[in-house]
Tab-separated table of C-alpha atoms in Angstrom:
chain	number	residue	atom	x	y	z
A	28	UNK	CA	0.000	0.000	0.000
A	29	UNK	CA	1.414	3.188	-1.032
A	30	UNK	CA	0.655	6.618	0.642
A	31	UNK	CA	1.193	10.060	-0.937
A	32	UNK	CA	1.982	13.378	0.899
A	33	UNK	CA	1.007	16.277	-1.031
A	34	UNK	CA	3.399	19.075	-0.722
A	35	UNK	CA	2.057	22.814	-1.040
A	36	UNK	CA	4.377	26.345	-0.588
A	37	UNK	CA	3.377	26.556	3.135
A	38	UNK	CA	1.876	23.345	4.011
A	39	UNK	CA	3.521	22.597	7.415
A	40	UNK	CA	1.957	19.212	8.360
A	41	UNK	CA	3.088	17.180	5.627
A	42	UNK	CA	6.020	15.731	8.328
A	43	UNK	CA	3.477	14.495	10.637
A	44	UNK	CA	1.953	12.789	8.604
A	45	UNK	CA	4.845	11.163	6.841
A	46	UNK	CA	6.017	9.600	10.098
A	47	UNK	CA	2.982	8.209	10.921
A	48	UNK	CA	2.744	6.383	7.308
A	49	UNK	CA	6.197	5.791	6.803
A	50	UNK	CA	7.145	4.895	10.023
A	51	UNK	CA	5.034	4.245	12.164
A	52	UNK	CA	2.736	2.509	9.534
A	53	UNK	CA	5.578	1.212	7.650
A	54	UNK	CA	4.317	1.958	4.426
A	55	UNK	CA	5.871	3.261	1.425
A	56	UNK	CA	4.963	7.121	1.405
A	57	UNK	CA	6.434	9.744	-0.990
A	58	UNK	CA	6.310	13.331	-1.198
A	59	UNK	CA	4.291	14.780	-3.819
A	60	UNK	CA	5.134	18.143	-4.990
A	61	UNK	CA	2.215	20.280	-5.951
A	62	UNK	CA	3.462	20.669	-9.326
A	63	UNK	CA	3.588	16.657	-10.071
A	64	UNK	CA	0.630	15.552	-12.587
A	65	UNK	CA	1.367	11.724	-12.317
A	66	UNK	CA	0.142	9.942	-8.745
A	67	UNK	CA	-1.116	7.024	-10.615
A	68	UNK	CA	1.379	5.139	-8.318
A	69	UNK	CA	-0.575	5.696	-5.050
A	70	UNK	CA	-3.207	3.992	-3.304
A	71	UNK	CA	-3.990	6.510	-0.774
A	72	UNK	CA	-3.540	10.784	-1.201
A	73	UNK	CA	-3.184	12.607	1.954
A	74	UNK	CA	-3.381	16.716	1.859
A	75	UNK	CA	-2.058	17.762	4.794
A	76	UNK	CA	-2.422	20.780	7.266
A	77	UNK	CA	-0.973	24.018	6.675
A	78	UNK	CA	-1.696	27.135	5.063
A	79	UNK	CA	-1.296	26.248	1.293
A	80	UNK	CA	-0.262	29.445	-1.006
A	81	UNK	CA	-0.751	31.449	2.066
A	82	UNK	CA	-3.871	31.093	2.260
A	83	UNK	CA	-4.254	33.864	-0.010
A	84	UNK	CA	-7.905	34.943	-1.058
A	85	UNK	CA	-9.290	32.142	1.463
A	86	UNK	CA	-8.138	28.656	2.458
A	87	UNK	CA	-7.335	26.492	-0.802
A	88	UNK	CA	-8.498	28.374	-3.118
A	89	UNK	CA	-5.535	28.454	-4.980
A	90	UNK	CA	-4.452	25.189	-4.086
A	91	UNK	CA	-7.505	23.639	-5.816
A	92	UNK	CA	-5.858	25.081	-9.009
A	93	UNK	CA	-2.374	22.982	-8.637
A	94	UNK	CA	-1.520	20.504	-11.199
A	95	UNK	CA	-1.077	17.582	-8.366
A	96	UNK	CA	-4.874	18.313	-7.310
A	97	UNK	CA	-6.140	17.957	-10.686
A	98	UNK	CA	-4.489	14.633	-10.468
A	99	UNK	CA	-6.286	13.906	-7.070
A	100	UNK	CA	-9.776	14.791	-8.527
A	101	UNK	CA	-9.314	11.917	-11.271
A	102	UNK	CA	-7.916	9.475	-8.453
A	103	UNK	CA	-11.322	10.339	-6.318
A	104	UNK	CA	-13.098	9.893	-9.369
A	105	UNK	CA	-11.682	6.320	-9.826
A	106	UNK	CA	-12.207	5.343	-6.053
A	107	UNK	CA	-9.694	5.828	-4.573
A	108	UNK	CA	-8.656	7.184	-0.849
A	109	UNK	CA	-8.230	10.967	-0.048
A	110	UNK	CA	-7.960	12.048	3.253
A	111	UNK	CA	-7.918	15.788	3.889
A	112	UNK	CA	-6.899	17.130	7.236
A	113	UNK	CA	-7.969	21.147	8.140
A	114	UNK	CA	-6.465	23.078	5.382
A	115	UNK	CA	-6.590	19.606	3.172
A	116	UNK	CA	-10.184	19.262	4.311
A	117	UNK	CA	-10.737	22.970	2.828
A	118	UNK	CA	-8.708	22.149	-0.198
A	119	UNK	CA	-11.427	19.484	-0.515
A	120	UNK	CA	-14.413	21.759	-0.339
A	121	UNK	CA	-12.828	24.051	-2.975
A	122	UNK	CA	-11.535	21.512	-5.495
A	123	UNK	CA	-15.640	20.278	-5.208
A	124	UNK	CA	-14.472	16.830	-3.729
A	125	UNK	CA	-16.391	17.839	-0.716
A	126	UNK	CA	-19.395	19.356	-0.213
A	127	UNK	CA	-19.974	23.007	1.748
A	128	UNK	CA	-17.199	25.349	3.097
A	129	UNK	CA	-14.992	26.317	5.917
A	130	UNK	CA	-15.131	29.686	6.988
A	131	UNK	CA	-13.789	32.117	9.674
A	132	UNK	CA	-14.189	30.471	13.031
A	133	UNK	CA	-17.508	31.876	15.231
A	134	UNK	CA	-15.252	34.257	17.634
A	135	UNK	CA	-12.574	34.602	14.878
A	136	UNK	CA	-9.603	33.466	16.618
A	137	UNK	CA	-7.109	30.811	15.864
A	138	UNK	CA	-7.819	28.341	18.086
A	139	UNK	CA	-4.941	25.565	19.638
A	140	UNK	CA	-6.443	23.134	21.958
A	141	UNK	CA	-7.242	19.014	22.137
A	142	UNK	CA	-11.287	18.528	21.203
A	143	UNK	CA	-13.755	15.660	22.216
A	144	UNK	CA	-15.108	14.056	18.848
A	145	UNK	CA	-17.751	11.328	18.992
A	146	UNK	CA	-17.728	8.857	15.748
A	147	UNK	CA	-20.779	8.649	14.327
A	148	UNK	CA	-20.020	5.640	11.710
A	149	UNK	CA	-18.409	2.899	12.382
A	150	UNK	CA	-18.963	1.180	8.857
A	151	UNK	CA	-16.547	3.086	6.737
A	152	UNK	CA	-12.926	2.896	5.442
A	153	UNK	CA	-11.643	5.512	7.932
A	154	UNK	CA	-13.644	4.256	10.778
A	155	UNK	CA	-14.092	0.912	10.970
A	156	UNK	CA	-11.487	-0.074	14.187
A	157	UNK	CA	-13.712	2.686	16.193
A	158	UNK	CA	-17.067	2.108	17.983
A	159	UNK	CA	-20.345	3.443	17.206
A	160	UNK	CA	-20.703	6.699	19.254
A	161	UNK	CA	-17.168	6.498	20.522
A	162	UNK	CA	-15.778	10.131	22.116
A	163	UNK	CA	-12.080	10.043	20.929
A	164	UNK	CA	-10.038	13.008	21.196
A	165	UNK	CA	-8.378	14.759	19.041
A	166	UNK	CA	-5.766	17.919	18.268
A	167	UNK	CA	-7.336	21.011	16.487
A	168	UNK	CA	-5.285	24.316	14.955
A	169	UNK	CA	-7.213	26.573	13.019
A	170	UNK	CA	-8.856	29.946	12.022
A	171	UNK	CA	-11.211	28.429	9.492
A	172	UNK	CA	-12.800	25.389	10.592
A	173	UNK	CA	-16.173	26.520	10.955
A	174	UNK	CA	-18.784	24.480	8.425
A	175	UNK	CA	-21.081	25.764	6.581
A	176	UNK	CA	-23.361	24.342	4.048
A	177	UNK	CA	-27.167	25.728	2.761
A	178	UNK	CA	-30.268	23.710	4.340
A	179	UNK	CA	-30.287	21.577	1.511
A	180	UNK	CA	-26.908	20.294	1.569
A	181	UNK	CA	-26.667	19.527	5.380
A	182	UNK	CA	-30.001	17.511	5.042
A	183	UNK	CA	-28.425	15.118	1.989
A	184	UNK	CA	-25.049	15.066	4.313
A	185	UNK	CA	-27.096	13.491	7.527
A	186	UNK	CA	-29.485	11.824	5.370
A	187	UNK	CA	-26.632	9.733	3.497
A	188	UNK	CA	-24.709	9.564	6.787
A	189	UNK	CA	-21.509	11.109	5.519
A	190	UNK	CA	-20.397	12.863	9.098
A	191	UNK	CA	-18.101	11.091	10.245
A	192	UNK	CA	-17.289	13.138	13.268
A	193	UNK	CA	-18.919	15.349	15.049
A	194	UNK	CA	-17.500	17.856	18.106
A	195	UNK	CA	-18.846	16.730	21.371
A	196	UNK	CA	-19.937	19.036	23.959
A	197	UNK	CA	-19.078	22.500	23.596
A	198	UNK	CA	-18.532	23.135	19.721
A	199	UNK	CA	-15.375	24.840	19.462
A	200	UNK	CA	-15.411	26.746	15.939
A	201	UNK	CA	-19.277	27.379	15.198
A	202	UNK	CA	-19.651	24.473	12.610
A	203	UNK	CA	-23.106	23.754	11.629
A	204	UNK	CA	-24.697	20.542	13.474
A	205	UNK	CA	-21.342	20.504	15.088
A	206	UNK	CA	-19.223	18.801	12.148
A	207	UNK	CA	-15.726	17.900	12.010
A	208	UNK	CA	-15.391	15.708	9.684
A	209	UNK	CA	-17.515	14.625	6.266
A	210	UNK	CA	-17.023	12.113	3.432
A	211	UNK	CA	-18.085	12.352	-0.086
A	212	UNK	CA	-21.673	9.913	-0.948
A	213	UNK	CA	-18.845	7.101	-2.302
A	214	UNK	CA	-17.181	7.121	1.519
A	215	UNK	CA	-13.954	7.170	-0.272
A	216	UNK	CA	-12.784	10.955	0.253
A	217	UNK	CA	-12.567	12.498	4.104
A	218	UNK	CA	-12.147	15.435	5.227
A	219	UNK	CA	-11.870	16.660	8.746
A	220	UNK	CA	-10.317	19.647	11.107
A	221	UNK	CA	-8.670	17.919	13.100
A	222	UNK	CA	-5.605	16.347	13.402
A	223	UNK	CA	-5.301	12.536	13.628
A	224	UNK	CA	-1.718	12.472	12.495
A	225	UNK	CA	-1.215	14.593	15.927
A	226	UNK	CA	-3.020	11.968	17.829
A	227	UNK	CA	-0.959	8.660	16.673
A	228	UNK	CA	2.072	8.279	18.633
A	229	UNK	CA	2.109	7.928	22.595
A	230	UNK	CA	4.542	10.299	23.090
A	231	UNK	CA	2.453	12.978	21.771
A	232	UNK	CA	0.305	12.178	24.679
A	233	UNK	CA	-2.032	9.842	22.926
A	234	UNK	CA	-3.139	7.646	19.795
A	235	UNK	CA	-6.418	8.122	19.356
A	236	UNK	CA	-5.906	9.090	16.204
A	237	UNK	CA	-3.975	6.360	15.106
A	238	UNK	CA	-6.896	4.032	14.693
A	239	UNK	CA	-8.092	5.372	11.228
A	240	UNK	CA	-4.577	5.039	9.560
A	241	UNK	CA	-4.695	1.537	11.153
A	242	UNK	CA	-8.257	0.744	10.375
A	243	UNK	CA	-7.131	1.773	6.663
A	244	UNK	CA	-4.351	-0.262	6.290
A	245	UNK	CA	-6.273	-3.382	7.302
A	246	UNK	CA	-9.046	-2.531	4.887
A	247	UNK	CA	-6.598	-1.948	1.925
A	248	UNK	CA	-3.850	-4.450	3.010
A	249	UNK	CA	-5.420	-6.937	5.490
A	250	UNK	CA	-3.553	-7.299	8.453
């Protein structure tokens, strides 16, 4: 199983997430340069944290625009994995892999802190090693993970069951019906704010995170 790290001018969680593939997984994982057109090599695309371009005119927007994301639409398109973390997940929204929008966060600050998250499907890729209703907890860093869809949307997104996660208790950022993470209808593209690649290594003070790269691997690989 082969993971790919996309690479944008200022994405600063690409690292993270290459240890927990590479080595903590051990899986093959490359880097993948925003400018590459050619991932047919990878089984699983990961767009990582950060603030890609800047974050100029608003998060992803230019970065839905890159060559290597062009390349991740058509490897959605065949089925394939995507998991976006924060400014991945809003890459996501932008390049129309995911549906709604991040915006500013309700008291518009940047907020730092470790979140309660219950998983709301256990039946997925991502979240099969969890349990049904399970409060995990998670890192969060961001000024723009508050989610907003129209009336419309939201209803298809809980009627098809595509959150994934949801904040429990207090909701930190203002995110409609408290969402932190969605997949697409097909359940094979994720995106969520935050961090599980932050969450995967004991040392960091614990793995709850860990269990969806884990829970991939054994769907993909069988272990």
């Amino acid at each position: 199983m082969k993971f790919g790290v996309l690479v944008f001018p200022g994405s600063n969680c690409d690292r993270d997430v290459l240890y927990v593939t590479r080595d903590l997984l051990k899986q093959p994982t490359r880097m993948v340069w925003h400018e590459e057109t050619d991932i047919s090599d990878l089984d699983v695309v990961i767009i990582p944290g950060g603030f890609s371009y800047g974050d100029y005119l608003r998060c992803g927007a230019i970065a839905r625009f890159s060559p290597v994301m062009q390349a991740t639409v058509e490897h959605a398109n065949k089925g394939k994995l995507v998991l976006g973390i924060c400014n991945g997940f809003q890459v996501l929204t932008e390049a129309g892999l995911l549906p709604g929008a991040l915006v500013r966060n309700r008291d518009l600050h940047f907020i730092c802190d470790r979140v309660p998250l219950r998983v709301e499907r256990t039946d997925t890729t991502w979240t099969q090693l969890y349990q049904k209703g399970e409060v995990i907890t998670l890192p969060i860093a961001h000024g723009e993970g508050n989610y907003y869809a129209d009336a419309d949307t939201l209803a298809r997104l809980e009627d098809n069951g595509q959150v994934l996660f949801r904040y429990e208790g207090e909701n930190p950022n203002g995110s409609l019906n408290n969402i932190a993470g969605i997949c697409n209808d097909k359940g094979n593209v994720l995106g969520m704010m935050p961090h599980p690649e932050r969450a995967s290594d004991k040392m960091l003070g614990g793995t709850d995170g860990f269990k969806l790269f884990e829970g991939l691997l054994k769907v993909v690989v069988g272990v």
